[in-house]
XYZ file of C-alpha atoms in Angstrom:
561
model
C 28.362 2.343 11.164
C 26.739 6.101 10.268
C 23.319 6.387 10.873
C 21.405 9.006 9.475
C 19.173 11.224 12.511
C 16.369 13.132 11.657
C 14.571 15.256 14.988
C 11.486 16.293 15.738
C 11.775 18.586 18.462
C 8.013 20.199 18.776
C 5.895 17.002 18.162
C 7.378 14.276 20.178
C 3.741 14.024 19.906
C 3.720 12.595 16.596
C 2.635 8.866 14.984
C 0.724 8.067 18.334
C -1.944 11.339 17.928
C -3.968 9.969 14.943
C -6.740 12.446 15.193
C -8.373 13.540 11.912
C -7.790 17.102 11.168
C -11.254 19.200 11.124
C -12.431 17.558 14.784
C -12.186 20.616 17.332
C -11.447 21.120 20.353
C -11.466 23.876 23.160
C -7.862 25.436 23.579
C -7.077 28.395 24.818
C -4.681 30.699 22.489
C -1.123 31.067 23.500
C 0.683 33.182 21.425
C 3.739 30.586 21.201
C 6.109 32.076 18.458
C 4.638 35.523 17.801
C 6.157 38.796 16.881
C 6.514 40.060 20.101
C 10.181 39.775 21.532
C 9.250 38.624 25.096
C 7.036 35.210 23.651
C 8.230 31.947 23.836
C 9.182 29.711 21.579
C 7.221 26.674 20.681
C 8.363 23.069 21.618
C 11.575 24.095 23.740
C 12.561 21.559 25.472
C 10.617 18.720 24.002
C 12.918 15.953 23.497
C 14.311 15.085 19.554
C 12.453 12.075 18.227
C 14.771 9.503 16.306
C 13.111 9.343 12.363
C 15.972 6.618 11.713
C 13.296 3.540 12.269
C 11.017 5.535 10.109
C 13.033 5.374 7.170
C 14.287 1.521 7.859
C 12.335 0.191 5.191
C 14.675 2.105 2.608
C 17.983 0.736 4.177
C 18.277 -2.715 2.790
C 20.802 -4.515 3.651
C 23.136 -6.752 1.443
C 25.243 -10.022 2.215
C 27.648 -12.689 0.416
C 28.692 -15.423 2.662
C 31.906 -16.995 2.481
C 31.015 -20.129 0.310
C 30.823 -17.317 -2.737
C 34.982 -16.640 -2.496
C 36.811 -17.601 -5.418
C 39.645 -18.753 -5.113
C 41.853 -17.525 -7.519
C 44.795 -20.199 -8.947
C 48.105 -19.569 -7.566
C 50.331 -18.379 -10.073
C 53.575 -19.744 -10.708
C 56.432 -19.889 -7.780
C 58.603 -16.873 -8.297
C 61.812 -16.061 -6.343
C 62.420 -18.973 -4.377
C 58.894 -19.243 -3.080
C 57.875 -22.951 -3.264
C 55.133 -24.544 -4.480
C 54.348 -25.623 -0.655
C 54.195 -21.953 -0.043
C 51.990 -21.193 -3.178
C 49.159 -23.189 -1.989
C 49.007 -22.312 1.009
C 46.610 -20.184 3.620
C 44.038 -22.615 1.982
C 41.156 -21.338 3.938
C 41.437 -17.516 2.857
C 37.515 -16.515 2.511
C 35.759 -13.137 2.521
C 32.086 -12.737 3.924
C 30.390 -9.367 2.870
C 27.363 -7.369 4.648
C 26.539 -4.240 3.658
C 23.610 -1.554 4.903
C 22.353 0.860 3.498
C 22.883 4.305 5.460
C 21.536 7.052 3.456
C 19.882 7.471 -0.124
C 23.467 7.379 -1.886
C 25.477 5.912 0.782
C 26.529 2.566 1.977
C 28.615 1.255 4.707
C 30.409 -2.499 4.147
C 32.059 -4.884 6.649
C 34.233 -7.290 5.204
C 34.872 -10.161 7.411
C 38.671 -11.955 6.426
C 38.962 -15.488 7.341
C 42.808 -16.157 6.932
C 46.071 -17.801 8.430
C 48.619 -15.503 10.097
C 49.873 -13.200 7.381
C 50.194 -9.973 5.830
C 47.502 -9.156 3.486
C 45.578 -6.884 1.430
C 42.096 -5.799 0.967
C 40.643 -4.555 -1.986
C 37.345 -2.947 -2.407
C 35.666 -1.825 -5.823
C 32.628 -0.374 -6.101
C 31.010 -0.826 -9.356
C 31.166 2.739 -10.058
C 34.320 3.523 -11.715
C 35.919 5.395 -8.689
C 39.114 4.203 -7.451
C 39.158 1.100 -5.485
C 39.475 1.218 -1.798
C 42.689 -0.573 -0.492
C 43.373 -1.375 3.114
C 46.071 -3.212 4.892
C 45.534 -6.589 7.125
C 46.773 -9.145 8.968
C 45.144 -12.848 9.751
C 41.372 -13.288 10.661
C 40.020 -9.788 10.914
C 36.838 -7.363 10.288
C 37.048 -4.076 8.359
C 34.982 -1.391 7.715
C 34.639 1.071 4.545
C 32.072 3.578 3.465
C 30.907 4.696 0.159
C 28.658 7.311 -1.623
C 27.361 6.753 -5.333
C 26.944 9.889 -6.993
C 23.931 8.174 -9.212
C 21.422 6.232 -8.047
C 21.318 2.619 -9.117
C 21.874 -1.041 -8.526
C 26.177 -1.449 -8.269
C 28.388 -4.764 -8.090
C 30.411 -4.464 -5.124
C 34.059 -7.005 -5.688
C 36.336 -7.486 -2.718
C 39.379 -8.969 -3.585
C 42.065 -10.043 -0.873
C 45.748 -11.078 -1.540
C 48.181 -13.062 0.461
C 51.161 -12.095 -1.731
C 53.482 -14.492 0.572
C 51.670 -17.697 0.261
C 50.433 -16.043 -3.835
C 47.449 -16.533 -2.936
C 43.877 -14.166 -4.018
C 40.333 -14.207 -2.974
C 37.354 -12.897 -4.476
C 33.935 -12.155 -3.848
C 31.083 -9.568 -4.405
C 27.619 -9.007 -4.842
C 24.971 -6.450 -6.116
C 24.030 -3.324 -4.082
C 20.822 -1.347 -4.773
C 20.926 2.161 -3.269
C 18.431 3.355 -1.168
C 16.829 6.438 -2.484
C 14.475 7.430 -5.361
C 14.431 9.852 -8.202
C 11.691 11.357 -9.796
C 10.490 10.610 -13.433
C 8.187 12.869 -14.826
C 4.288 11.764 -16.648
C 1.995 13.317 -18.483
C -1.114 14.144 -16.147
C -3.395 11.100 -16.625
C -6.454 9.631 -15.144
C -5.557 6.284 -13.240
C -8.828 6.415 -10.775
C -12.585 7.519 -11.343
C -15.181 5.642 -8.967
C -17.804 8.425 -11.206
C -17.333 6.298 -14.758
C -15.523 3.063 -13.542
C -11.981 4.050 -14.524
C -9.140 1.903 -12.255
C -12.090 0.704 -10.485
C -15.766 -0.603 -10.020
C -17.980 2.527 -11.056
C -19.797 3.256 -7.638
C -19.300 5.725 -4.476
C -16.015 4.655 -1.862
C -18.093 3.275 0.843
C -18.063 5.183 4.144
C -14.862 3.967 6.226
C -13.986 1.979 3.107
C -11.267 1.946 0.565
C -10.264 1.706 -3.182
C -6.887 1.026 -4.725
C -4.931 2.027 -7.982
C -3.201 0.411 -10.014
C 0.369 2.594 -10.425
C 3.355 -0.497 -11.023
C 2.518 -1.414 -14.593
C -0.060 0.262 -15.579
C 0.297 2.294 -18.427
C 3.772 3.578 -19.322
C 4.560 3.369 -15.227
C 7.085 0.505 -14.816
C 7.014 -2.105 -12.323
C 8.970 -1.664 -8.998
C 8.187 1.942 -8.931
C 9.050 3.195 -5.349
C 6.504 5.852 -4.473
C 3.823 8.019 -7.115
C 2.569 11.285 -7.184
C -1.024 11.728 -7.530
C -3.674 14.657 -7.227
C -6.353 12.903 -5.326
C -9.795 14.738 -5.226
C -12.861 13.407 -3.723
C -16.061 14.749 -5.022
C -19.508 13.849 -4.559
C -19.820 14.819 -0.790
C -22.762 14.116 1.725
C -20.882 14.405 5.197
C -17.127 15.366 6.628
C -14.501 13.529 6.883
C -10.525 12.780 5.647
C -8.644 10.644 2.793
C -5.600 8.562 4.055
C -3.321 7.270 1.238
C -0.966 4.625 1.611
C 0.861 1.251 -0.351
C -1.239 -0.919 -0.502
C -0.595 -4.398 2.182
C 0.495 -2.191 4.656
C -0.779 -0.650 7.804
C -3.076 2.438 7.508
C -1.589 5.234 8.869
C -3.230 7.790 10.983
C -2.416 10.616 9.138
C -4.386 12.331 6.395
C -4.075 13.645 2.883
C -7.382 15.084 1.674
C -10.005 16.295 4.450
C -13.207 17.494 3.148
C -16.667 18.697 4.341
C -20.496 18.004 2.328
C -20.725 19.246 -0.690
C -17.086 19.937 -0.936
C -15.282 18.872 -3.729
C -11.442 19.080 -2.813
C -8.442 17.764 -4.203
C -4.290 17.426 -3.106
C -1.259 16.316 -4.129
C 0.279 13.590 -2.240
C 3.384 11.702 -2.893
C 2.431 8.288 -1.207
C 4.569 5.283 -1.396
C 3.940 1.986 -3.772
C 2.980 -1.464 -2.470
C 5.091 -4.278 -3.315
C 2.110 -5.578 -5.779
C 2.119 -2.142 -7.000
C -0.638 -0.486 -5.741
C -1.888 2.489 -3.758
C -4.756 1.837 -1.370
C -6.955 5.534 -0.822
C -9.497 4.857 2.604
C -12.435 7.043 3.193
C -12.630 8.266 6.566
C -15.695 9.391 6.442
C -19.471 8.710 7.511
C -20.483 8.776 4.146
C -19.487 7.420 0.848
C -17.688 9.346 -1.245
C -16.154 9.362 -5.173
C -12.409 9.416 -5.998
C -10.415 10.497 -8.532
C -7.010 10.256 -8.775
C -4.199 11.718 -11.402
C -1.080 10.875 -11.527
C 1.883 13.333 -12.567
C 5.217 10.978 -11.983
C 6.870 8.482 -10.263
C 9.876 7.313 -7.923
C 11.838 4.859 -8.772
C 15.515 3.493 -7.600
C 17.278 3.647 -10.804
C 18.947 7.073 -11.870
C 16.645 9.472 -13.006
C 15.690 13.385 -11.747
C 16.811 14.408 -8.384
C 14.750 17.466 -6.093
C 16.082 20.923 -5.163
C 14.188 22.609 -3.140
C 13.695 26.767 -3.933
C 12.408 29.710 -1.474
C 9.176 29.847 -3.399
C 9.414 32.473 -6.333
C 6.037 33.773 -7.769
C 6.318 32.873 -11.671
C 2.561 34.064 -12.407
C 0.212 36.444 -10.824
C -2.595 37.460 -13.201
C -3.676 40.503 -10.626
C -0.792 42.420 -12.024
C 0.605 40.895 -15.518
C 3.474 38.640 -13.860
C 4.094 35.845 -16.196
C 0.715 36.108 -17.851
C -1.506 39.038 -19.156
C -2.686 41.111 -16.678
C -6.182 40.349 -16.182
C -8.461 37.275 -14.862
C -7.770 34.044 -16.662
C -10.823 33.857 -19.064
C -13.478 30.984 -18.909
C -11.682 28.144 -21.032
C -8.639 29.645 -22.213
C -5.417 28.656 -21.489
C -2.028 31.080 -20.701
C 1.838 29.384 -20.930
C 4.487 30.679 -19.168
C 8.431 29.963 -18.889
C 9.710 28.004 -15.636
C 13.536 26.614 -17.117
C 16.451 29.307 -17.029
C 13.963 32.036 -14.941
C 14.249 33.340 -11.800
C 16.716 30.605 -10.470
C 15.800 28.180 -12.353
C 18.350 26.681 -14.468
C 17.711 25.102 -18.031
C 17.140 21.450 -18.416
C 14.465 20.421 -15.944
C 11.902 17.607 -16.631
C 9.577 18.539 -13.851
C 8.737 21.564 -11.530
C 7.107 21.578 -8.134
C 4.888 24.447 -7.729
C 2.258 25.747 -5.415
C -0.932 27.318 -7.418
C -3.634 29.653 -6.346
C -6.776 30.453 -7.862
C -8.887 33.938 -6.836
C -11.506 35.826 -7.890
C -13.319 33.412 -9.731
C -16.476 34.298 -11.318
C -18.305 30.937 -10.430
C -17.524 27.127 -9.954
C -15.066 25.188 -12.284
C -11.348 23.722 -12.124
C -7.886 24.532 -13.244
C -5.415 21.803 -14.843
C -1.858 22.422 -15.602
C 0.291 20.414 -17.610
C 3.322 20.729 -19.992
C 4.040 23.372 -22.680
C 3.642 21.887 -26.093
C 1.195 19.454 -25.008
C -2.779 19.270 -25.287
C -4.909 19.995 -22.180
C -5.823 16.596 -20.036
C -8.744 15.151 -18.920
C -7.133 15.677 -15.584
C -7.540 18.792 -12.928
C -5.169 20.084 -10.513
C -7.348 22.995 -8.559
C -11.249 22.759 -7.994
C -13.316 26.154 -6.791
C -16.375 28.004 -6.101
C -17.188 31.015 -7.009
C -14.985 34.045 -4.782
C -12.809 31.335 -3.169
C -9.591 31.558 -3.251
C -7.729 27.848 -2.925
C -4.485 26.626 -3.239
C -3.169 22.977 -4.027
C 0.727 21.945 -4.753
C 1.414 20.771 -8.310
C 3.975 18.536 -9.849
C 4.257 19.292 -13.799
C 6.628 17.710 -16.074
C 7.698 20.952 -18.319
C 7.516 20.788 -22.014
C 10.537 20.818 -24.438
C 10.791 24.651 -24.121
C 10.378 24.367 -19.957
C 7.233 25.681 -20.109
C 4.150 24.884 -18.835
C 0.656 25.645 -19.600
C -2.185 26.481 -17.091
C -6.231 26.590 -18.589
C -9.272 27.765 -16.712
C -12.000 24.989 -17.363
C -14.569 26.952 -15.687
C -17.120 29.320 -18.245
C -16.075 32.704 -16.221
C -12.760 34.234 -15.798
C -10.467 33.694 -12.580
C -6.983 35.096 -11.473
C -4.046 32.942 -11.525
C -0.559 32.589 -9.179
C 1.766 30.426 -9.618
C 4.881 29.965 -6.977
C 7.488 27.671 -7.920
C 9.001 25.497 -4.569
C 11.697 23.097 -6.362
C 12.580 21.941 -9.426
C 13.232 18.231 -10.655
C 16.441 17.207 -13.171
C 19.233 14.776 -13.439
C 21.617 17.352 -12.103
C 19.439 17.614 -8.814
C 21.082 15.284 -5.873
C 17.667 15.122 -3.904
C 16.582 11.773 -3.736
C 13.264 10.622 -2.094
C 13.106 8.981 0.996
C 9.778 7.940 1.622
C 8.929 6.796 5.650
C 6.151 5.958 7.429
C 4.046 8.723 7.754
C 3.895 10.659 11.568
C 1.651 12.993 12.564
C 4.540 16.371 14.030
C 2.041 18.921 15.117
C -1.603 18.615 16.077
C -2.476 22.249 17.899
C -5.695 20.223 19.085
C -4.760 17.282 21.137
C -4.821 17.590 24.689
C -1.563 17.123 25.007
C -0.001 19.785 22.743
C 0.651 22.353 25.455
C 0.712 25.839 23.641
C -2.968 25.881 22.240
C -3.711 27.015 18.259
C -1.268 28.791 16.059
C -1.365 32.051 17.187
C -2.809 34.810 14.785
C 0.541 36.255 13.208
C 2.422 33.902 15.436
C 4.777 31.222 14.389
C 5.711 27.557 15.382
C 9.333 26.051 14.529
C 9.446 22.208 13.941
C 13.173 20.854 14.054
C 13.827 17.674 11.623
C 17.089 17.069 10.535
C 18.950 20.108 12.948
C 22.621 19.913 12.251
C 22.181 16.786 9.755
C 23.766 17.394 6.491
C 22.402 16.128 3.032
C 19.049 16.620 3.812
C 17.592 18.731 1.292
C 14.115 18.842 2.137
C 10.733 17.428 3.823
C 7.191 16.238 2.093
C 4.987 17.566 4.554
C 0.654 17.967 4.557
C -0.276 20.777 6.322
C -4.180 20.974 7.649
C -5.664 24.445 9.010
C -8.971 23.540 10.964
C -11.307 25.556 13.533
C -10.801 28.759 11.475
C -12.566 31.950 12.721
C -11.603 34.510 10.094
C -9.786 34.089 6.893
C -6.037 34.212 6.359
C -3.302 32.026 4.590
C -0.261 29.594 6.092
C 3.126 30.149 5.433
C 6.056 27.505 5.481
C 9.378 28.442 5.641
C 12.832 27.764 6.625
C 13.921 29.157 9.879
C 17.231 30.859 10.338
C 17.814 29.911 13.874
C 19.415 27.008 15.013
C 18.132 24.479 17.482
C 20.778 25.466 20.012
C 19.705 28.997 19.528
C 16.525 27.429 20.608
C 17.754 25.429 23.058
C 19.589 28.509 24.652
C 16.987 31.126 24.492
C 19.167 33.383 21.717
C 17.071 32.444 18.556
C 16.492 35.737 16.145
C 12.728 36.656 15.016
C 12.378 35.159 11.252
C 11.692 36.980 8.980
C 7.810 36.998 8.185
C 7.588 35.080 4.903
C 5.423 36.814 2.158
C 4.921 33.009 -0.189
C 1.616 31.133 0.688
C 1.277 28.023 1.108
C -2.805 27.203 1.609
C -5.719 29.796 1.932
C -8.935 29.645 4.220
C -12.008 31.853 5.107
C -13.666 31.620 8.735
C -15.232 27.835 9.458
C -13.091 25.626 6.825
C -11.049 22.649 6.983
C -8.197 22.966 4.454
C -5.317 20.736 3.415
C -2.176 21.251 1.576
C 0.983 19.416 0.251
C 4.463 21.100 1.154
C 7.689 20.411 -0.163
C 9.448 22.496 2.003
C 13.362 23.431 1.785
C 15.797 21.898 4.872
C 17.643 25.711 4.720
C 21.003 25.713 6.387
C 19.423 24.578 9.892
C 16.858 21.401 9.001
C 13.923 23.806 10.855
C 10.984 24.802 9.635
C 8.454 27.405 10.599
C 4.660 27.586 9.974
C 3.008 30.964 9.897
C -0.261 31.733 10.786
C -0.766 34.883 8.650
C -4.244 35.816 9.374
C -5.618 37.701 12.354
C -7.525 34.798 14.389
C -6.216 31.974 15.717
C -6.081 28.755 14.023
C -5.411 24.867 14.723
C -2.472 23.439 12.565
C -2.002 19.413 12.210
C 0.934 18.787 10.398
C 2.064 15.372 8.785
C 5.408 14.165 6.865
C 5.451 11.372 4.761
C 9.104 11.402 3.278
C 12.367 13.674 2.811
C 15.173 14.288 0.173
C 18.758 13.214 0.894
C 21.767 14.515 -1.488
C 24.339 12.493 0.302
């Protein structure tokens, strides 16, 4: 049976950490991954960590005993065979388990129960491709793989003939595949503890929780597999972090939002569903707080929009006219801009993935984007203060043109980029994966040997190394004890990890794409969706001039195979 592998080869560290980013600690910088030829790279030799059990919840597995074989009636004696003959190998039976192995992909063992005879073994798989056929003889086991192309429930029919006793079995059963595509929504409000909506109107309590409602609510169907939702909390007195997770099952000890008094900060996070359809947010905080939450799509098992991941391309940068007038975003206007058939990005997507960065602002206020063609929500993607520059990932469906539209709901004017990670559409093969969420790199905890990312420096994190189909990770990344400003960068590494192993890996190249912003003293969060490359590595790049501590979380992947 295949099994899919996914390494970690830095944090072996990982799910048993579950420290809160923003808690520091004394470390003394090692410059781990920097520029200079002579350093040395992060995590070699830390042993790969098996993500298989991770992702077991996916990998259903499917079985039809024997007492489902039909029989089918013998036909008619032909060529001298007697009637004796016909009706014989009476207790021909098939038994059927099959397992999940990847987001497409399915392995099957059919078990034949049989009398001593030639026979042969039929396997269809609901899908239109050819049928499998295999030769056998008597009682015997055999094994057969497949991989849908679409995603979907399938009704898997084994047939098995005994052509000298004229005799044919049958049996099969339903298959759902594993993996989830992506189905765009218009930004809406499902969660605000401020005016009671999803909720009772009141502050989260400190170290308490609130759910939403995402299965059934609304246009979002039942069974949905996982949600996307800007979560903000607002409404700050003290520090502390936001951990979202499906509701009735164990709180992990990662985080999504982290946030400090009088901060009001929001993030993306794409957080599985619970079975009752619900998303449970906890406050890990001392001190109540108030949650919103905004949801921009949904997973679900049936065929819909795959992922591909893109080296991020910068669609809009009001500091110089790209995309957009040049010129700061004025207070309550609103600028469009093309995504489909640009810069790589081919025609027909329903949803785009971007990363979007306000500066320059002339005082406090939010940003919302949402699709071309449509009227501005109620919802908001970016919050700010006045001079900060902030970043937050974004998942927009596109309008009917592929455009999308991005207004400034603060009264002053602020500049504008917008990088585009990945794209969504039915000709994408990425499917979503979610797993429990591990913590892969904490720079703080004791034992993380190599001390805060290095100013300028580097650290390479190995998840699926020499593993095809996967496409790319769902990460949150967390900067913390900050003593200047700078920005992170996330980016595929070139090398592979038995260049690492070996002591031969090349310098990367130092990416230019940012993926969060911070200024000396902040605790700042981020979603990634970053791209597998050709090697399944990727690097985070401190690109400021002081060291920093980097906690790094996953919370799912997308498989093409």
């Amino acid at each position: 049976m295949r099994s899919r592998r996914l390494v970690m080869s830095v944090a072996v560290i990982a799910a048993t950490i579950g420290l809160a980013p923003g808690i520091a600690r004394a470390a003394e910088p090692v410059a781990l991954g920097a520029a200079s030829p002579g350093a040395v790279p992060p995590g070699v030799g830390a042993p790969a960590v098996d993500l298989t059990k991770a992702a077991a919840p996916n990998l259903n597995t499917f079985k039809s005993p024997a007492e489902r074989s039909v029989r089918k009636a013998p036909t008619a004696a032909k060529g001298g065979v007697s009637t004796q003959q016909a009706a014989g190998n009476p207790d021909l039976a098939l038994v059927l388990n099959a397992a999940a192995t990847t987001a497409h992909a399915f392995d099957l063992n059919t078990t034949v129960i049989s009398a001593d005879s030639t026979l042969k073994v039929t396997v269809d798989w609901g899908d239109g491709s050819s049928p499998d056929g295999m030769d056998a003889y008597g009682s015997t086991v055999l094994k057969s793989s497949h991989t849908y192309a679409r995603l979907g429930e399938y009704n898997v029919r084994v047939t098995v003939t005994d052509p000298a006793n004229q005799a044919e079995v049958v049996n099969e059963f339903p298959v759902m595949t594993a993996g989830s595509d992506f189905v765009a929504h218009t930004p809406t409000r499902l969660l605000d503890t401020r005016d009671g909506t999803g909720a009772v109107r009141g502050k989260v309590p400190a170290y308490g929780s609130t759910r939403v409602q995402v299965g059934g609510n609304g246009a979002i169907p039942e069974g949905v597999t996982a949600v996307t939702l800007n979560v903000t909390v607002t409404n700050t007195t003290g520090g502390g972090h936001i951990t979202a997770f499906a509701e009735g099952t164990e709180r992990p000890t990662t985080s999504n939002v982290n946030f400090e008094a009088g901060q009001s900060v929001p993030n993306l996070v794409i957080v599985p569903v619970g079975k009752n359809g619900y998303v449970e947010l906890a406050n890990r905080g001392s001190e109540s707080v108030d949650l919103i939450a905004d949801v921009t799509g949904y997973f679900t098992r049936t065929d819909a929009a795959g992922y591909t991941p893109m080296t991020p391309v910068r669609f809009v940068d009001t500091r110089e006219g790209l995309g957009a007038t040049r010129g700061r975003l004025a207070g309550q206007k609103t600028f469009g801009t093309k995504i489909s058939g640009l810069r790589g990005v081919p025609e027909g997507i329903t949803a785009v993935a971007l990363n979007v960065t306000v500066t320059n602002p002339g005082e406090a206020g939010h940003l919302s984007v949402f699709p071309g063609g449509g009227s501005a929500p109620i919802t908001s993607n970016l919050n700010f203060t006045a001079g900060q520059t902030v970043a937050n990932a974004v998942i927009v469906p596109v309008g009917p043109d592929g455009s999308i539209n991005v207004r400034n709901g603060a009264w002053a004017g602020t500049d504008v980029i917008v990088d585009v990670v990945g794209f969504y559409s039915t000709d994408s093969k990425g499917a979503y994966m979610p797993i429990k969420s591990a913590r892969l790199i904490d720079t703080r905890d004791p034992r993380w040997p190599h001390g805060p990312l290095p100013a300028r420096g580097y650290i390479w994190q190995a998840l699926s190394a020499g593993e095809p189909g996967i496409a790319g990770y769902v990460l949150n990344t967390t900067v913390t004890n900050t003593a200047g400003t700078g920005f992170l960068s996330v980016a595929p590494d070139p090398n592979t990890l038995q260049q690492y192993r070996e002591g031969r890996r090349v310098l990367p190249a130092r990416p230019t794409a940012s993926t969060l912003n911070w200024t000396a003293g902040k605790t700042v969060p981020n979603l990634v969706q970053a791209g597998s490359g050709n090697n399944g590595i990727v690097d985070f790049w401190n690109q400021g001039w002081d060291n920093t501590d980097l906690v790094v979380d996953i919370f799912g992947y997308y498989e093409t195979n």
